[in-house]
Amino acid sequence: GDTMIRGRDDGLKTDTARASPFLLGNKTQYARWRALKLSDYPSGAEKLIVEVRDPAQPTSSERDALLRIVGKTNMVIYRVTQQTQNKQSVCAVAKHLGLVHLVDNPFADEDGITTLKVAPEKAARGYIPFTDKRLLWHTDGYYNAPKERIGAFVLHCVVPATHGGDNMLLDPEMVYLRLRDANPDYVRALMEKDVLTIPANIESGVEIRPARVGPVFAVDGTTGALTMRYTARTRSAHWKQDEATADAVRMLANLMRDDAPDVFNYRLGPGEGIACNNVLHSRSAFTQLATGPCRTLYRARYYERIASLREGLM
């Protein structure tokens, strides 16, 4: 149909991509994918947890469990039972999930991994992850150029906050499914190439990063996988000014209520982490005691996506 012909102009390089269930013209593929996606979809964050004794050498059953859950939900919560608190364990978990190439960012440490803790000098420049404030819904790197797209990330907890700091997590494929079921026009609007503009990042009159224009949902040209870029921060997002976009964005916000049925809520403990295909996530505000260690997480972002055991999902 019309979508398929247009799709070829959209850089779909393979038959797999052209048969993607995420293209609106592929109704049969979508129906099959949807049935598999909804079958036994986990109902709470506890169902996402896999215990891993030694992240450097997960057993084949531990690795299969990690990949199977990612295949279903695009995310998994791992719990390292042998307490090791270093960055190596983050990279080890990632490597066993097929994540190798780190996406650089200016706040990363020398090894390419970012230590997330309250940092007043970074907070002063408007970088909310380095504060104790609430983080609104977003995917990582929504402000990156397409070639710097973040496929996956690992977030590993070293020290939790005294109170708060819960993560809310939401699978972009479920968001897509709910939108398409409600009205395919929502998806159509969010796939437009100019639907979401992230303004340039200018500090003291210097452009640190240019404005980025692009879709919310896109289909990977090789694999046919769904990618998503989104932020709920109003000062960071300029939406296309038309009715179709306004309706779609309103519906999106509705799917991201804290009590929405597809949202997983979890507070990471020491030695626990989230490995995911750049799912939507937010964080509640937190407080910590004036004395004692401060909330510390390691974050590693990767170009690759986790190659999951999809059980015929795609």
Coordinates of C-alpha atoms in Angstrom, one line a residue:
G1 CA 0.0 0.0 0.0
D2 CA 0.8 3.7 0.2
T3 CA 2.8 3.3 3.4
M4 CA 5.1 0.7 1.9
I5 CA 6.0 2.8 -1.1
R6 CA 6.5 5.8 1.1
G7 CA 8.4 3.6 3.5
R8 CA 11.0 2.8 0.8
D9 CA 11.8 6.5 0.6
D10 CA 12.1 6.5 4.4
G11 CA 15.3 4.5 4.2
L12 CA 14.0 1.0 4.9
K13 CA 16.8 -1.1 3.6
T14 CA 15.7 -4.6 4.2
D15 CA 12.7 -6.9 3.7
T16 CA 12.6 -7.3 7.5
A17 CA 12.2 -3.5 7.9
R18 CA 9.6 -3.3 5.2
A19 CA 7.6 -6.0 7.0
S20 CA 7.8 -4.3 10.3
P21 CA 4.6 -4.4 12.4
F22 CA 5.3 -0.8 13.3
L23 CA 4.5 0.5 9.8
L24 CA 0.8 1.5 9.7
G25 CA 0.3 -0.2 6.3
N26 CA 1.3 -3.6 7.7
K27 CA -2.0 -4.5 9.4
T28 CA -1.5 -8.3 9.3
Q29 CA 2.0 -8.2 10.8
Y30 CA 0.7 -5.7 13.4
A31 CA -2.2 -8.0 14.5
R32 CA 0.2 -10.9 14.9
W33 CA 2.8 -8.9 16.8
R34 CA 0.1 -7.3 19.0
A35 CA -1.3 -10.7 20.1
L36 CA 2.1 -12.0 21.0
K37 CA 3.0 -8.7 22.8
L38 CA -0.1 -8.7 25.0
S39 CA 0.1 -12.4 25.8
D40 CA 1.4 -12.8 29.4
Y41 CA 2.7 -9.2 29.5
P42 CA 4.0 -8.7 33.1
S43 CA 1.7 -6.8 35.4
G44 CA 4.3 -5.4 37.9
A45 CA 7.9 -4.6 38.3
E46 CA 8.6 -7.7 40.5
K47 CA 8.1 -9.8 37.4
L48 CA 11.0 -8.0 35.7
I49 CA 13.6 -9.1 38.2
V50 CA 16.3 -11.6 37.5
E51 CA 18.9 -12.5 40.1
V52 CA 22.5 -12.7 38.7
R53 CA 25.2 -14.0 41.1
D54 CA 28.2 -12.8 39.2
P55 CA 27.7 -10.2 36.5
A56 CA 31.1 -11.0 34.9
Q57 CA 30.0 -14.6 34.4
P58 CA 26.2 -15.0 34.3
T59 CA 25.0 -18.6 33.8
S60 CA 23.3 -19.4 30.6
S61 CA 20.0 -19.7 32.4
E62 CA 20.5 -16.2 34.0
R63 CA 21.4 -14.7 30.6
D64 CA 18.4 -16.4 28.9
A65 CA 16.1 -15.1 31.6
L66 CA 17.5 -11.5 31.1
L67 CA 17.0 -11.7 27.4
R68 CA 13.6 -13.3 27.5
I69 CA 12.2 -10.5 29.7
V70 CA 13.8 -7.8 27.5
G71 CA 12.2 -9.6 24.6
K72 CA 8.9 -9.1 26.2
T73 CA 9.1 -5.7 27.7
N74 CA 12.3 -4.1 26.3
M75 CA 13.7 -3.9 29.9
V76 CA 14.8 -6.1 32.8
I77 CA 15.8 -5.4 36.4
Y78 CA 18.8 -7.4 37.4
R79 CA 19.9 -8.0 41.0
V80 CA 23.5 -8.8 41.7
T81 CA 23.5 -11.2 44.7
Q82 CA 27.3 -11.3 45.1
Q83 CA 27.8 -7.7 46.2
T84 CA 30.2 -6.0 43.9
Q85 CA 29.9 -2.2 43.6
N86 CA 32.0 -1.2 40.7
K87 CA 31.6 0.0 37.1
Q88 CA 33.1 -3.2 35.8
S89 CA 29.9 -5.0 36.8
V90 CA 27.8 -2.6 34.8
C91 CA 29.9 -3.2 31.7
A92 CA 29.9 -6.9 32.3
V93 CA 26.1 -7.1 32.4
A94 CA 26.0 -5.0 29.3
K95 CA 28.5 -7.1 27.4
H96 CA 26.5 -10.3 28.0
L97 CA 23.5 -8.5 26.6
G98 CA 25.4 -7.6 23.4
L99 CA 26.1 -4.0 24.4
V100 CA 29.6 -2.9 23.6
H101 CA 29.9 0.6 22.1
L102 CA 29.3 3.4 24.6
V103 CA 27.7 6.6 23.5
D104 CA 29.8 9.5 24.7
N105 CA 28.4 12.4 26.6
P106 CA 30.1 15.4 28.2
F107 CA 29.3 14.4 31.8
A108 CA 30.6 10.9 31.5
D109 CA 33.7 9.8 33.4
E110 CA 36.9 8.9 31.6
D111 CA 35.7 5.4 31.1
G112 CA 32.5 6.6 29.3
I113 CA 30.2 5.7 32.2
T114 CA 28.4 8.5 34.0
T115 CA 28.3 8.7 37.8
L116 CA 24.9 10.1 38.7
K117 CA 24.8 12.0 42.0
V118 CA 23.7 15.4 43.2
A119 CA 26.3 17.9 41.7
P120 CA 25.5 21.6 42.2
E121 CA 27.8 22.8 39.4
K122 CA 26.0 20.6 36.9
A123 CA 22.6 21.3 38.4
A124 CA 23.3 25.1 38.0
R125 CA 23.6 24.5 34.2
G126 CA 20.1 23.0 34.1
Y127 CA 21.0 19.3 34.1
I128 CA 18.2 17.8 36.2
P129 CA 19.7 14.2 36.6
F130 CA 22.4 15.8 38.8
T131 CA 19.8 17.2 41.2
D132 CA 17.4 15.6 43.8
K133 CA 14.4 16.9 41.8
R134 CA 11.8 14.9 40.0
L135 CA 12.8 13.8 36.4
L136 CA 10.0 14.0 34.0
W137 CA 9.3 11.3 31.4
H138 CA 11.8 11.0 28.6
T139 CA 13.9 8.6 26.6
D140 CA 17.7 9.1 26.8
G141 CA 19.4 11.2 24.1
Y142 CA 16.2 12.7 22.7
Y143 CA 18.4 15.7 21.9
N144 CA 21.1 13.6 20.0
A145 CA 21.6 13.6 16.3
P146 CA 20.2 10.4 14.5
K147 CA 23.7 8.9 14.2
E148 CA 24.2 9.3 17.9
R149 CA 21.0 7.6 18.8
I150 CA 21.0 5.7 22.1
G151 CA 19.9 2.1 21.5
A152 CA 20.1 0.9 25.1
F153 CA 21.3 1.9 28.6
V154 CA 22.1 0.3 31.9
L155 CA 21.4 2.1 35.1
H156 CA 23.1 0.5 38.2
C157 CA 22.4 1.5 41.8
V158 CA 25.3 1.8 44.2
V159 CA 23.6 3.8 46.9
P160 CA 19.8 4.5 47.0
A161 CA 18.4 7.7 48.4
T162 CA 17.1 7.8 52.0
H163 CA 13.6 8.5 50.7
G164 CA 12.3 8.6 47.1
G165 CA 14.2 8.3 43.9
D166 CA 11.8 5.7 42.5
N167 CA 12.0 4.9 38.8
M168 CA 8.9 4.8 36.6
L169 CA 9.5 2.7 33.5
L170 CA 7.3 2.3 30.4
D171 CA 7.9 0.2 27.3
P172 CA 7.7 2.3 24.1
E173 CA 6.1 -0.6 22.2
M174 CA 3.2 -0.7 24.7
V175 CA 2.8 3.1 24.2
Y176 CA 2.8 2.6 20.4
L177 CA 0.2 -0.3 20.8
R178 CA -2.1 1.8 23.0
L179 CA -1.9 4.7 20.6
R180 CA -2.5 2.7 17.5
D181 CA -5.4 0.8 19.1
A182 CA -7.0 4.1 20.1
N183 CA -6.5 5.8 16.8
P184 CA -3.8 5.1 14.1
D185 CA -3.7 8.9 13.4
Y186 CA -1.9 9.4 16.7
V187 CA 0.9 7.2 15.5
R188 CA 0.8 8.8 12.1
A189 CA 1.3 12.3 13.7
L190 CA 4.1 11.1 15.9
M191 CA 6.0 9.5 13.0
E192 CA 6.1 12.8 11.1
K193 CA 9.7 13.9 10.5
D194 CA 9.1 17.4 11.9
V195 CA 6.8 16.6 14.9
L196 CA 9.3 17.3 17.7
T197 CA 12.0 19.9 17.8
I198 CA 14.5 20.1 20.6
P199 CA 15.8 23.7 20.7
A200 CA 19.5 24.3 20.5
N201 CA 21.5 24.1 23.8
I202 CA 23.0 27.6 24.3
E203 CA 25.2 28.3 27.3
S204 CA 26.6 31.8 27.8
G205 CA 25.9 32.7 24.2
V206 CA 27.7 29.6 22.9
E207 CA 25.8 26.9 21.0
I208 CA 26.7 23.6 22.7
R209 CA 24.4 21.6 20.5
P210 CA 22.2 22.7 17.5
A211 CA 18.4 22.3 17.4
R212 CA 17.2 18.7 16.6
V213 CA 14.1 18.1 14.5
G214 CA 12.7 14.6 14.1
P215 CA 9.9 12.1 14.8
V216 CA 8.8 10.6 18.1
F217 CA 8.4 7.1 16.6
A218 CA 10.6 5.7 13.9
V219 CA 11.2 2.3 12.3
D220 CA 14.8 1.1 12.2
G221 CA 15.7 0.8 8.5
T222 CA 17.6 -2.5 8.9
T223 CA 15.9 -4.4 11.8
G224 CA 12.3 -3.0 11.6
A225 CA 12.5 -2.3 15.4
L226 CA 10.6 0.6 16.9
T227 CA 12.6 3.6 18.2
M228 CA 11.3 6.5 20.2
R229 CA 12.5 9.9 21.2
Y230 CA 10.4 11.9 23.7
T231 CA 10.6 14.4 26.6
A232 CA 7.8 15.8 28.8
R233 CA 10.0 18.9 29.6
T234 CA 8.1 21.8 28.0
R235 CA 11.1 24.0 27.8
S236 CA 13.0 21.3 26.0
A237 CA 10.4 20.4 23.5
H238 CA 8.7 22.4 20.7
W239 CA 5.8 20.4 19.2
K240 CA 4.5 20.8 15.7
Q241 CA 1.6 23.2 15.9
D242 CA -1.4 21.3 14.5
E243 CA -4.4 19.6 15.9
A244 CA -3.3 16.0 15.0
T245 CA -0.1 16.6 17.0
A246 CA -1.8 18.2 19.9
D247 CA -4.3 15.2 20.2
A248 CA -1.4 12.7 20.0
V249 CA 0.7 14.5 22.6
R250 CA -2.3 14.7 25.0
M251 CA -2.9 11.0 24.6
L252 CA 0.8 10.3 25.2
A253 CA 0.7 12.2 28.4
N254 CA -2.4 10.2 29.5
L255 CA -0.5 6.9 29.0
M256 CA 2.3 8.2 31.2
R257 CA 0.3 8.9 34.3
D258 CA 2.0 7.4 37.4
D259 CA -0.9 5.1 37.9
A260 CA -1.3 4.1 34.2
P261 CA -1.6 0.3 33.8
D262 CA 1.5 -0.2 31.7
V263 CA 3.8 1.8 34.0
F264 CA 6.3 -0.2 36.1
N265 CA 7.3 1.5 39.4
Y266 CA 10.5 0.4 41.1
R267 CA 13.0 1.7 43.6
L268 CA 16.4 0.3 42.9
G269 CA 18.4 -1.1 45.8
P270 CA 22.2 -1.5 46.1
G271 CA 23.5 -3.9 43.4
E272 CA 20.3 -3.7 41.4
G273 CA 20.1 -2.2 37.9
I274 CA 17.9 -1.7 34.9
A275 CA 19.1 -2.8 31.4
C276 CA 16.8 -1.7 28.7
N277 CA 16.3 -0.7 25.0
N278 CA 16.1 3.0 25.9
V279 CA 12.6 2.8 27.4
L280 CA 10.6 5.8 28.6
H281 CA 11.5 6.5 32.2
S282 CA 11.0 9.1 35.0
R283 CA 12.3 9.5 38.5
S284 CA 10.6 10.8 41.6
A285 CA 12.2 13.5 43.7
F286 CA 14.4 12.2 46.6
T287 CA 15.8 13.3 49.9
Q288 CA 18.9 12.1 51.7
L289 CA 20.2 12.5 55.2
A290 CA 22.8 15.3 55.6
T291 CA 25.3 12.7 56.9
G292 CA 26.0 9.4 55.2
P293 CA 26.6 8.5 51.5
C294 CA 24.6 10.2 48.8
R295 CA 22.4 8.5 46.2
T296 CA 24.8 7.2 43.5
L297 CA 24.0 5.4 40.3
Y298 CA 26.2 4.5 37.3
R299 CA 24.7 5.0 33.8
A300 CA 26.1 3.5 30.6
R301 CA 24.5 4.3 27.3
Y302 CA 25.0 2.2 24.2
Y303 CA 24.6 2.5 20.4
E304 CA 23.4 -1.1 20.2
R305 CA 20.0 -2.4 21.3
I306 CA 19.8 -5.6 23.4
A307 CA 19.4 -8.5 21.0
S308 CA 16.6 -10.2 22.8
L309 CA 15.1 -13.7 22.6
R310 CA 12.0 -12.4 20.9
E311 CA 10.2 -15.7 20.6
G312 CA 8.9 -14.8 17.2
L313 CA 7.6 -11.4 18.3
M314 CA 8.9 -9.6 15.2

